[in-house]
Short mmCIF file of C-alpha atoms and ligand atoms in Angstrom, two decimals:
data_model
loop_
_atom_site.label_atom_id
_atom_site.label_comp_id
_atom_site.label_asym_id
_atom_site.label_seq_id
_atom_site.Cartn_x
_atom_site.Cartn_y
_atom_site.Cartn_z
CA MET L 1 81.57 306.58 -31.39
CA ASP L 2 84.71 308.42 -31.08
CA THR L 3 85.99 308.34 -27.90
CA THR L 4 89.67 309.35 -28.04
CA LEU L 5 90.36 312.30 -25.90
CA ARG L 6 93.08 314.56 -24.81
CA ILE L 7 92.81 314.24 -21.27
CA THR L 8 93.87 317.58 -19.89
CA SER L 9 93.47 318.44 -15.83
CA ALA L 10 91.23 321.74 -17.37
CA ARG L 11 88.66 319.09 -18.08
CA ALA L 12 88.59 317.02 -14.92
CA GLY L 13 88.75 319.88 -13.00
CA SER L 14 85.57 321.40 -15.12
CA SER L 15 82.38 322.48 -13.83
CA PHE L 16 80.64 319.91 -15.43
CA VAL L 17 82.88 317.38 -13.27
CA ALA L 18 81.58 319.35 -10.04
CA ASN L 19 78.53 319.32 -11.30
CA ILE L 20 77.88 315.21 -11.68
CA GLU L 21 79.49 315.21 -8.26
CA LYS L 22 77.54 317.69 -6.42
CA VAL L 23 74.06 316.52 -7.95
CA SER L 24 75.00 312.83 -7.37
CA GLY L 25 76.53 313.22 -4.09
CA GLN L 26 79.51 311.01 -5.19
CA LYS L 27 82.91 311.25 -5.38
CA LEU L 28 83.63 310.05 -9.13
CA LEU L 29 87.77 309.59 -8.50
CA ALA L 30 86.78 306.74 -5.87
CA CYS L 31 86.01 304.63 -8.78
CA TYR L 32 89.11 301.97 -9.76
CA GLN L 33 87.14 300.93 -12.79
CA CYS L 34 87.21 297.12 -11.20
CA GLY L 35 84.11 296.66 -13.82
CA LYS L 36 81.55 295.16 -11.35
CA CYS L 37 78.65 297.36 -11.94
CA SER L 38 78.37 296.97 -15.86
CA ALA L 39 78.74 292.85 -15.31
CA GLY L 40 75.69 292.79 -13.34
CA CYS L 41 73.73 295.48 -15.27
CA PRO L 42 70.93 293.83 -16.84
CA MET L 43 70.72 296.94 -19.29
CA ALA L 44 74.15 296.44 -20.54
CA ALA L 45 72.90 294.66 -23.54
CA HIS L 46 71.01 297.73 -24.56
CA MET L 47 73.96 300.48 -23.80
CA ASP L 48 76.40 301.69 -26.17
CA VAL L 49 78.66 302.83 -23.22
CA LEU L 50 78.71 300.75 -20.33
CA PRO L 51 78.24 301.80 -16.72
CA ASN L 52 81.64 301.58 -15.49
CA GLN L 53 82.74 303.56 -18.64
CA MET L 54 80.54 306.28 -17.87
CA ILE L 55 81.88 306.83 -14.53
CA ARG L 56 85.18 307.00 -16.46
CA MET L 57 84.50 309.10 -18.93
CA ALA L 58 82.55 311.54 -16.12
CA GLN L 59 85.85 311.55 -13.98
CA LEU L 60 87.21 312.83 -17.68
CA GLY L 61 84.71 315.12 -18.08
CA MET L 62 83.80 314.05 -21.26
CA GLN L 63 80.47 316.04 -21.20
CA GLU L 64 79.19 316.25 -24.81
CA GLN L 65 80.38 312.19 -25.39
CA LEU L 66 78.34 311.08 -22.39
CA LEU L 67 75.57 313.63 -23.23
CA ALA L 68 74.92 312.00 -26.40
CA THR L 69 75.24 308.23 -25.03
CA ARG L 70 71.70 305.75 -25.67
CA SER L 71 73.12 304.34 -22.31
CA ILE L 72 71.97 307.13 -20.25
CA TRP L 73 68.33 306.61 -20.85
CA MET L 74 68.73 303.03 -20.88
CA CYS L 75 69.78 302.85 -16.98
CA VAL L 76 66.54 302.24 -14.72
CA SER L 77 67.98 302.94 -11.53
CA CYS L 78 67.33 299.32 -10.78
CA LEU L 79 70.60 299.60 -7.80
CA THR L 80 71.86 296.56 -8.93
CA CYS L 81 75.40 298.18 -9.61
CA ASN L 82 75.41 300.06 -6.08
CA SER L 83 74.34 297.48 -4.07
CA ARG L 84 77.93 295.55 -5.67
CA CYS L 85 80.13 298.06 -6.21
CA PRO L 86 83.42 297.76 -3.89
CA LYS L 87 84.14 301.27 -3.30
CA GLY L 88 80.82 302.21 -2.39
CA ILE L 89 79.96 304.47 -5.27
CA LYS L 90 76.16 304.97 -6.25
CA ILE L 91 76.72 304.48 -9.70
CA ALA L 92 72.66 304.93 -10.41
CA GLU L 93 73.34 308.77 -8.80
CA VAL L 94 75.62 309.58 -10.87
CA ILE L 95 74.01 308.00 -13.88
CA GLU L 96 70.37 310.26 -12.80
CA ALA L 97 72.69 313.30 -12.61
CA LEU L 98 73.74 312.83 -16.21
CA ARG L 99 70.02 312.69 -17.40
CA LYS L 100 69.20 315.63 -15.34
CA ALA L 101 72.29 317.56 -17.08
CA ALA L 102 70.91 316.35 -20.55
CA LEU L 103 67.18 316.87 -19.85
CA ASN L 104 69.01 320.54 -18.45
CA THR L 105 69.98 321.69 -21.75
CA GLY L 106 68.93 324.02 -23.78
CA GLN L 107 68.50 321.54 -26.41
CA ARG L 108 66.68 319.39 -24.79
CA ASN L 109 64.91 316.72 -26.60
CA ASP L 110 63.17 314.38 -24.41
CA HIS L 111 63.59 310.69 -24.68
CA LEU L 112 60.04 310.17 -24.23
CA HIS L 113 57.72 311.17 -26.93
CA VAL L 114 54.10 310.53 -25.30
CA MET L 115 52.19 311.60 -28.61
CA GLU L 116 53.97 309.03 -30.59
CA LEU L 117 52.97 306.33 -28.88
CA SER L 118 50.21 304.22 -30.27
CA ALA L 119 46.70 304.12 -29.50
CA GLU L 120 46.97 300.09 -27.91
CA ALA L 121 50.10 301.36 -25.66
CA ARG L 122 48.43 304.37 -24.15
CA ALA L 123 45.12 302.01 -23.66
CA VAL L 124 47.31 298.79 -21.78
CA LEU L 125 50.35 300.64 -19.97
CA PRO L 126 49.34 300.74 -16.49
CA PRO L 127 50.31 304.71 -14.37
CA ILE L 128 52.80 303.00 -12.70
CA ALA L 129 55.05 302.69 -15.85
CA MET L 130 53.68 306.22 -17.54
CA ILE L 131 54.59 308.47 -14.52
CA GLY L 132 57.82 306.25 -14.21
CA ALA L 133 58.89 306.71 -17.61
CA MET L 134 57.91 310.47 -17.33
CA ARG L 135 59.82 311.16 -14.48
CA LYS L 136 63.10 309.86 -15.41
CA LEU L 137 62.91 310.47 -19.50
CA THR L 138 60.75 313.82 -19.62
CA SER L 139 61.47 316.90 -17.23
CA MET G 1 48.48 288.56 16.41
CA GLY G 2 46.43 290.80 18.71
CA ASN G 3 45.26 289.03 22.10
CA GLU G 4 41.77 290.59 22.16
CA ASN G 5 39.44 288.82 19.82
CA LYS G 6 38.78 292.24 17.80
CA PRO G 7 40.51 292.33 14.53
CA MET G 8 43.30 294.99 14.09
CA LYS G 9 43.10 297.95 11.84
CA LEU G 10 45.76 298.35 9.72
CA ALA G 11 46.14 301.55 7.46
CA TYR G 12 46.17 300.58 3.88
CA TYR G 13 48.07 301.97 0.71
CA PRO G 14 47.03 300.59 -2.42
CA GLY G 15 48.54 303.29 -4.67
CA CYS G 16 46.97 304.57 -8.70
CA THR G 17 48.10 300.80 -10.04
CA LEU G 18 46.04 298.82 -8.21
CA LYS G 19 43.05 301.11 -8.73
CA ASN G 20 43.65 300.93 -12.46
CA GLN G 21 44.67 297.63 -14.30
CA ALA G 22 45.90 295.95 -11.15
CA THR G 23 42.35 295.78 -9.22
CA ASN G 24 43.17 292.21 -8.66
CA PHE G 25 46.18 293.05 -6.78
CA ASP G 26 43.79 295.24 -4.53
CA VAL G 27 40.82 292.86 -3.66
CA SER G 28 43.11 289.82 -2.99
CA THR G 29 45.11 292.02 -0.37
CA VAL G 30 41.60 293.26 0.88
CA SER G 31 40.60 289.76 0.88
CA SER G 32 43.57 287.85 1.94
CA MET G 33 43.71 290.58 5.14
CA ALA G 34 39.93 289.79 6.33
CA LYS G 35 40.92 286.36 6.23
CA LEU G 36 44.00 286.91 8.57
CA ASP G 37 41.20 289.22 10.76
CA VAL G 38 43.51 292.36 9.67
CA GLU G 39 41.04 294.71 9.13
CA VAL G 40 42.46 297.00 6.25
CA GLU G 41 41.12 300.42 6.11
CA GLU G 42 42.18 302.26 2.64
CA LEU G 43 43.31 305.92 3.67
CA ASP G 44 41.29 308.72 3.11
CA ARG G 45 42.58 311.22 0.31
CA TRP G 46 46.00 309.30 -0.51
CA ASN G 47 47.67 310.54 -3.65
CA CYS G 48 50.32 309.06 -6.00
CA CYS G 49 53.74 308.50 -4.41
CA GLY G 50 55.22 310.00 -7.43
CA THR G 51 56.52 306.16 -8.90
CA VAL G 52 60.07 306.46 -9.11
CA HIS G 53 62.55 307.72 -5.86
CA ALA G 54 64.25 310.92 -7.20
CA LEU G 55 67.86 309.94 -7.04
CA ASP G 56 69.58 313.36 -7.06
CA SER G 57 71.03 314.43 -3.95
CA ASP G 58 68.69 317.79 -2.13
CA ASN G 59 65.55 316.63 -4.38
CA VAL G 60 63.17 317.56 -2.07
CA MET G 61 60.29 318.76 -4.57
CA ASN G 62 59.95 314.48 -5.27
CA ARG G 63 59.26 313.68 -1.66
CA VAL G 64 56.37 316.41 -1.24
CA ALA G 65 54.00 313.61 -2.75
CA PRO G 66 55.03 310.68 -0.85
CA ILE G 67 55.22 312.93 2.38
CA THR G 68 51.81 314.24 2.30
CA ASN G 69 50.57 310.48 2.75
CA MET G 70 52.43 310.40 5.87
CA ILE G 71 50.31 313.22 7.07
CA ARG G 72 46.88 311.22 5.54
CA VAL G 73 48.15 308.26 7.82
CA LYS G 74 48.73 310.37 10.99
CA GLU G 75 45.02 311.93 10.42
CA ALA G 76 43.41 308.23 9.78
CA GLN G 77 45.23 306.83 13.41
CA ALA G 78 43.85 310.23 15.03
CA LYS G 79 40.27 309.16 14.15
CA THR G 80 40.52 305.10 14.41
CA GLU G 81 40.69 303.57 17.92
CA GLY G 82 43.38 300.31 17.67
CA MET G 83 45.38 301.65 14.70
CA ALA G 84 48.77 302.35 14.84
CA SER G 85 51.21 304.93 13.71
CA GLU G 86 51.96 302.83 10.51
CA PHE G 87 50.59 301.95 7.31
CA MET G 88 50.91 299.27 4.68
CA THR G 89 50.73 298.88 1.17
CA SER G 90 51.74 295.76 -0.99
CA CYS G 91 52.92 297.28 -4.46
CA ALA G 92 56.57 297.30 -4.20
CA MET G 93 57.19 300.20 -5.68
CA CYS G 94 54.95 302.16 -3.77
CA TYR G 95 56.57 300.37 -0.56
CA ASN G 96 59.86 301.44 -1.76
CA THR G 97 59.50 305.35 -2.86
CA LEU G 98 57.31 305.82 0.55
CA LYS G 99 59.83 304.23 2.43
CA ARG G 100 62.83 305.99 0.73
CA ALA G 101 61.35 309.54 0.86
CA ASN G 102 60.40 308.70 4.82
CA ILE G 103 64.19 307.56 5.77
CA ASP G 104 65.30 310.88 3.73
CA VAL G 105 62.99 313.27 5.24
CA LYS G 106 63.92 311.77 9.30
CA GLN G 107 67.47 312.22 8.46
CA ARG G 108 67.50 315.35 7.20
CA ALA G 109 65.66 318.12 9.37
CA ASP G 110 65.94 321.03 6.73
CA ALA G 111 64.29 319.00 4.29
CA LEU G 112 61.28 318.08 6.29
CA GLU G 113 61.06 321.87 7.70
CA THR G 114 61.09 323.29 3.80
CA ILE G 115 58.48 320.50 3.09
CA ASN G 116 56.38 321.09 6.11
CA ASN G 117 56.63 324.81 5.11
CA LEU G 118 55.14 323.95 1.35
CA LEU G 119 52.31 321.71 2.86
CA TYR G 120 51.55 325.05 4.92
CA LEU G 121 47.60 324.27 4.32
CA GLU G 122 47.59 320.93 6.21
CA LYS G 123 46.42 320.80 9.73
CA THR G 124 49.17 318.52 10.62
CA LYS G 125 52.81 318.56 10.22
CA TYR G 126 54.55 315.74 9.44
CA GLU G 127 57.13 314.65 12.12
CA GLY G 128 58.93 311.43 10.84
CA ASP G 129 57.07 309.42 13.03
CA VAL G 130 55.04 306.96 10.75
CA GLU G 131 56.17 303.47 9.47
CA VAL G 132 56.21 302.03 5.94
CA LEU G 133 55.31 298.60 6.07
CA HIS G 134 55.54 296.36 3.08
CA LEU G 135 52.74 293.30 3.12
CA LEU G 136 55.23 290.67 2.94
CA GLU G 137 57.25 292.13 5.65
CA TYR G 138 53.75 292.70 7.91
CA LEU G 139 52.69 288.99 7.31
CA ARG G 140 56.04 287.34 8.07
CA ASP G 141 57.02 289.83 11.37
CA ARG G 142 53.22 290.37 12.62
CA VAL G 143 50.98 287.64 11.63
CA GLY G 144 53.86 285.03 10.96
CA PHE G 145 54.01 282.38 8.46
CA ASP G 146 53.03 279.77 11.17
CA ASN G 147 49.80 281.18 12.29
CA LEU G 148 49.06 282.41 8.24
CA ALA G 149 49.79 278.43 7.86
CA LYS G 150 46.53 277.87 9.74
CA LYS G 151 44.13 279.80 7.45
CA VAL G 152 44.95 277.85 5.07
CA THR G 153 41.94 275.96 3.80
CA LYS G 154 42.94 274.65 0.45
CA PRO G 155 46.53 273.85 0.32
CA LEU G 156 48.28 274.51 -2.79
CA LYS G 157 49.97 271.22 -3.06
CA GLY G 158 52.24 270.55 -5.67
CA LEU G 159 52.35 273.92 -7.34
CA ARG G 160 55.67 275.04 -8.27
CA VAL G 161 55.70 278.53 -7.79
CA ALA G 162 58.73 281.03 -8.50
CA SER G 163 59.72 284.10 -6.48
CA TYR G 164 60.26 287.44 -8.20
CA TYR G 165 61.54 290.50 -6.11
CA GLY G 166 62.75 292.56 -8.92
CA CYS G 167 64.37 295.43 -7.40
CA LEU G 168 62.09 297.72 -5.26
CA LEU G 169 61.65 295.28 -2.37
CA VAL G 170 65.33 294.54 -1.84
CA ARG G 171 67.42 297.42 -3.43
CA PRO G 172 68.81 300.03 -1.61
CA LYS G 173 69.79 297.90 1.33
CA GLU G 174 68.22 300.57 3.58
CA VAL G 175 64.63 299.56 2.27
CA ALA G 176 65.21 295.69 1.98
CA PHE G 177 63.61 293.49 4.62
CA ASP G 178 65.25 290.67 3.74
CA ASP G 179 68.70 289.97 2.28
CA VAL G 180 69.76 292.18 -1.07
CA GLU G 181 70.99 289.14 -2.94
CA ASN G 182 69.35 286.00 -2.07
CA PRO G 183 65.39 287.27 -0.52
CA MET G 184 63.50 284.48 1.24
CA VAL G 185 60.39 285.90 2.33
CA MET G 186 57.80 285.06 -0.73
CA GLU G 187 59.29 281.12 -0.58
CA ASN G 188 58.54 280.83 2.89
CA LEU G 189 54.98 282.48 2.43
CA ILE G 190 54.95 279.93 -0.67
CA ARG G 191 55.77 277.24 1.70
CA ALA G 192 53.13 278.31 4.27
CA LEU G 193 50.48 278.06 1.95
CA GLY G 194 51.02 274.51 1.04
CA ALA G 195 52.91 275.42 -2.39
CA THR G 196 56.72 274.61 -3.43
CA PRO G 197 58.86 277.25 -3.95
CA VAL G 198 61.75 276.60 -6.64
CA GLU G 199 65.06 277.86 -7.19
CA PHE G 200 65.30 280.95 -9.22
CA SER G 201 68.42 282.58 -10.49
CA HIS G 202 66.29 285.82 -11.90
CA LYS G 203 64.77 286.06 -8.56
CA THR G 204 65.89 289.84 -8.26
CA GLU G 205 67.34 290.80 -11.79
CA CYS G 206 65.30 293.75 -12.92
CA CYS G 207 62.79 293.24 -15.55
CA GLY G 208 63.25 296.92 -17.17
CA ALA G 209 60.73 298.92 -15.54
CA TYR G 210 59.40 301.81 -17.28
CA GLN G 211 61.56 301.09 -20.61
CA THR G 212 58.18 299.02 -21.29
CA VAL G 213 56.37 302.38 -22.33
CA ASP G 214 58.17 303.14 -25.46
CA LYS G 215 61.35 300.15 -25.85
CA PRO G 216 58.89 297.01 -25.30
CA GLU G 217 61.64 295.34 -27.81
CA VAL G 218 64.04 295.86 -24.61
CA ILE G 219 61.34 294.21 -22.18
CA ALA G 220 61.26 291.19 -24.52
CA ASP G 221 64.47 290.08 -24.13
CA ARG G 222 64.53 290.70 -20.33
CA THR G 223 61.25 289.07 -20.33
CA ASP G 224 62.71 286.27 -21.85
CA LYS G 225 65.40 285.73 -19.91
CA ILE G 226 63.51 285.92 -16.73
CA MET G 227 60.89 283.61 -17.37
CA GLY G 228 62.88 281.20 -18.81
CA ALA G 229 65.09 281.07 -16.06
CA ALA G 230 61.89 279.85 -14.28
CA SER G 231 60.52 277.75 -17.02
CA GLU G 232 63.94 275.86 -16.37
CA GLU G 233 63.28 275.25 -12.99
CA GLN G 234 59.74 273.90 -14.09
CA ALA G 235 57.66 276.73 -12.30
CA ASP G 236 54.30 276.38 -12.84
CA MET G 237 53.78 280.13 -12.12
CA VAL G 238 55.98 283.27 -11.06
CA VAL G 239 54.72 285.71 -8.68
CA VAL G 240 54.88 289.19 -7.75
CA SER G 241 55.00 292.05 -5.67
CA CYS G 242 55.11 294.89 -8.20
CA PRO G 243 52.51 295.66 -10.82
CA LEU G 244 55.01 297.28 -13.27
CA CYS G 245 56.85 293.70 -12.82
CA ALA G 246 53.72 291.91 -13.73
CA PHE G 247 52.66 293.99 -16.52
CA ASN G 248 56.55 292.87 -17.95
CA LEU G 249 56.60 289.77 -17.43
CA ASP G 250 52.66 289.11 -18.06
CA TYR G 251 51.67 291.06 -21.13
CA ARG G 252 55.15 291.26 -22.57
CA GLN G 253 55.72 287.42 -22.87
CA ASP G 254 53.49 288.25 -26.17
CA ASP G 255 56.90 290.18 -27.46
CA ALA G 256 58.94 287.93 -25.69
CA LYS G 257 57.41 285.08 -27.79
CA ARG G 258 57.88 286.93 -30.99
CA LEU G 259 61.79 287.71 -29.89
CA ASN G 260 62.00 283.98 -29.33
CA PRO G 261 59.88 281.44 -31.29
CA ASP G 262 60.55 278.54 -28.29
CA PHE G 263 59.56 280.85 -25.70
CA GLN G 264 57.15 279.07 -23.17
CA ASN G 265 54.12 281.30 -21.85
CA MET G 266 53.54 280.92 -18.43
CA PRO G 267 51.27 282.81 -15.98
CA VAL G 268 52.15 285.40 -13.44
CA LEU G 269 50.53 286.09 -10.30
CA TYR G 270 50.33 288.58 -7.49
CA PHE G 271 51.42 286.43 -3.92
CA THR G 272 48.14 287.72 -2.55
CA GLN G 273 46.00 286.06 -5.65
CA LEU G 274 47.83 282.94 -4.09
CA MET G 275 47.19 283.75 -0.84
CA ALA G 276 43.40 284.25 -1.18
CA LEU G 277 43.46 281.02 -3.05
CA ALA G 278 44.99 278.99 -0.45
CA PHE G 279 42.09 280.79 2.08
CA GLY G 280 39.77 279.58 -0.06
CA CYS G 281 38.18 283.16 -1.85
CA ASP G 282 35.97 283.21 -4.54
CA GLU G 283 36.90 284.65 -7.60
CA SER G 284 35.53 287.78 -7.27
CA ALA G 285 38.58 288.05 -4.65
CA LEU G 286 41.07 286.26 -7.30
CA ARG G 287 40.20 288.69 -10.61
CA PHE G 288 42.26 285.47 -12.69
CA ASP G 289 40.19 287.37 -15.61
CA LEU G 290 42.73 290.57 -15.54
CA GLN G 291 46.04 288.45 -16.28
CA HIS G 292 47.24 288.01 -19.44
CA ILE G 293 48.10 284.77 -19.58
CA ASP G 294 45.41 282.87 -17.77
CA PRO G 295 46.21 281.00 -15.09
CA LEU G 296 43.87 278.33 -14.77
CA PRO G 297 45.43 275.67 -17.21
CA ALA G 298 48.43 275.24 -14.61
CA LEU G 299 46.12 275.80 -11.24
CA LYS G 300 44.05 272.49 -13.33
CA ALA G 301 46.71 270.44 -13.98
CA ARG G 302 47.73 270.54 -10.45
CA GLY G 303 43.97 269.95 -8.72
CA LEU G 304 44.09 273.31 -8.20
CA ALA G 305 41.07 274.94 -9.73
S1 SF4 Z 401 81.77 298.71 -9.65
FE1 SF4 Z 401 82.14 300.83 -8.55
S2 SF4 Z 401 84.57 300.81 -8.69
FE2 SF4 Z 401 84.01 299.37 -9.79
S3 SF4 Z 401 84.15 300.22 -11.71
FE3 SF4 Z 401 82.01 300.28 -11.19
S4 SF4 Z 401 82.22 302.36 -10.24
FE4 SF4 Z 401 83.87 301.63 -10.73
S1 SF4 Z 402 71.22 301.22 -11.94
FE1 SF4 Z 402 71.47 301.41 -14.47
S2 SF4 Z 402 73.39 301.09 -14.47
FE2 SF4 Z 402 72.85 300.42 -12.23
S3 SF4 Z 402 72.50 298.29 -12.88
FE3 SF4 Z 402 70.77 299.21 -12.94
S4 SF4 Z 402 70.46 299.76 -15.33
FE4 SF4 Z 402 72.60 299.16 -14.87
S1 SF4 Z 403 54.27 303.16 -7.35
FE1 SF4 Z 403 52.54 303.13 -8.79
S2 SF4 Z 403 51.20 302.68 -8.24
FE2 SF4 Z 403 52.32 302.85 -6.52
S3 SF4 Z 403 51.40 305.24 -5.95
FE3 SF4 Z 403 53.46 305.12 -7.09
S4 SF4 Z 403 52.54 305.30 -8.91
FE4 SF4 Z 403 50.69 304.87 -8.39
S1 SF4 Z 404 61.98 294.33 -11.79
FE1 SF4 Z 404 61.01 295.78 -13.16
S2 SF4 Z 404 59.39 296.74 -12.36
FE2 SF4 Z 404 59.91 295.33 -11.35
S3 SF4 Z 404 60.51 296.68 -9.57
FE3 SF4 Z 404 62.48 296.04 -10.67
S4 SF4 Z 404 62.27 297.18 -12.68
FE4 SF4 Z 404 60.83 297.64 -11.32
#
């Protein structure tokens, strides 16, 4: 993915950044990029952009790139990052705000297509899995 | 335990998965509590907690379902002698979601008022006056593991057990009733049952949760790593407290085996099944037939079945 970016104060001060900060209740600029969140993330191996990079991109207002990542859908809110961040940032909350932003766009494309699941999958999956997935991956 | 000889009454929230695929978790919870002289009373008209706690600030809508259950607890308490304003659940996910919603409304009077307004048809108002307990917490703090050990009729001698906490019992810190990085409550329970707790590097490593719905290949990788770590410690089995962890670590072993041909199958039990076994409950309280990986060979090898 192309992550080259022309940094401008207009972008970092955009309404997107303000919205993510408000919905997540976090101060994005508190992050000093130590990488601890990514080091312990159980989903990192399946992400295209790591949690610390997501925070960086959010600071810089990289809206289109962020909302197109696989990572926002891979994070399962396990809160390992939150409990270890030396700056007390709730990374999982930021990622939740990003998922919400993506689900709220006009071109909404849910990341779970229940009708495409196999009959076997639908028969064996417990409610705890189905409800969790629908809450997080659809709107 | 209580001073009188009357059994204690404890309100119980099973959650929807314990009434579906995880019947083994439900029956083993109720049966083992009966052996401890705690009368568990399932709440009337409980509703799903909503599973995952919504992380966006200001989310009041997703707190309505959990808080409705607090009202059910108050109703149960009002008509039941000897019942406290608290309830127990054994599902880690229910515990986490209900507890977080409860903490949230206790801290935000405006959110609580909004929820009570939305629930205007309820006769009882919620005032933040119900406590949410996880069964493990109840066993440790109210029953006590020394007392619990006295009820063991079939000590699980020689059985090597790895305790898997996953995320929901330890994170966030506000809901954890044990150390966030190295909890020991399940190990202490296992010891009280006569079994041997093993070290387990992956005990709080997330299993991938609901990604199991449409990305089983991701769970296969998590299950391979988590169960592989238990194999390295020569565990006979892994115990869990969450039906989603159970599904991923047990049922998804087939997917783990496809990913890694060297993967060793290992049974996954609920901690309540281990208790029921040590308390001498019969098969109707254990329901090992619902386990994907049969635990009987491992138990037989230790002379326990
Ligand atoms: S752990 Fe916290 S400070 Fe470190 S990179 Fe992650 S968010 Fe930033
Ligand atoms: S909450 Fe999300 S980003 Fe944080 S460690 Fe868990 S999966 Fe990774
Ligand atoms: S966590 Fe699960 S099992 Fe518990 S009530 Fe909610 S969805 Fe149902
Ligand atoms: S380990 Fe998996 S199912 Fe269990 S609590 Fe974490 S995410 Fe949930």
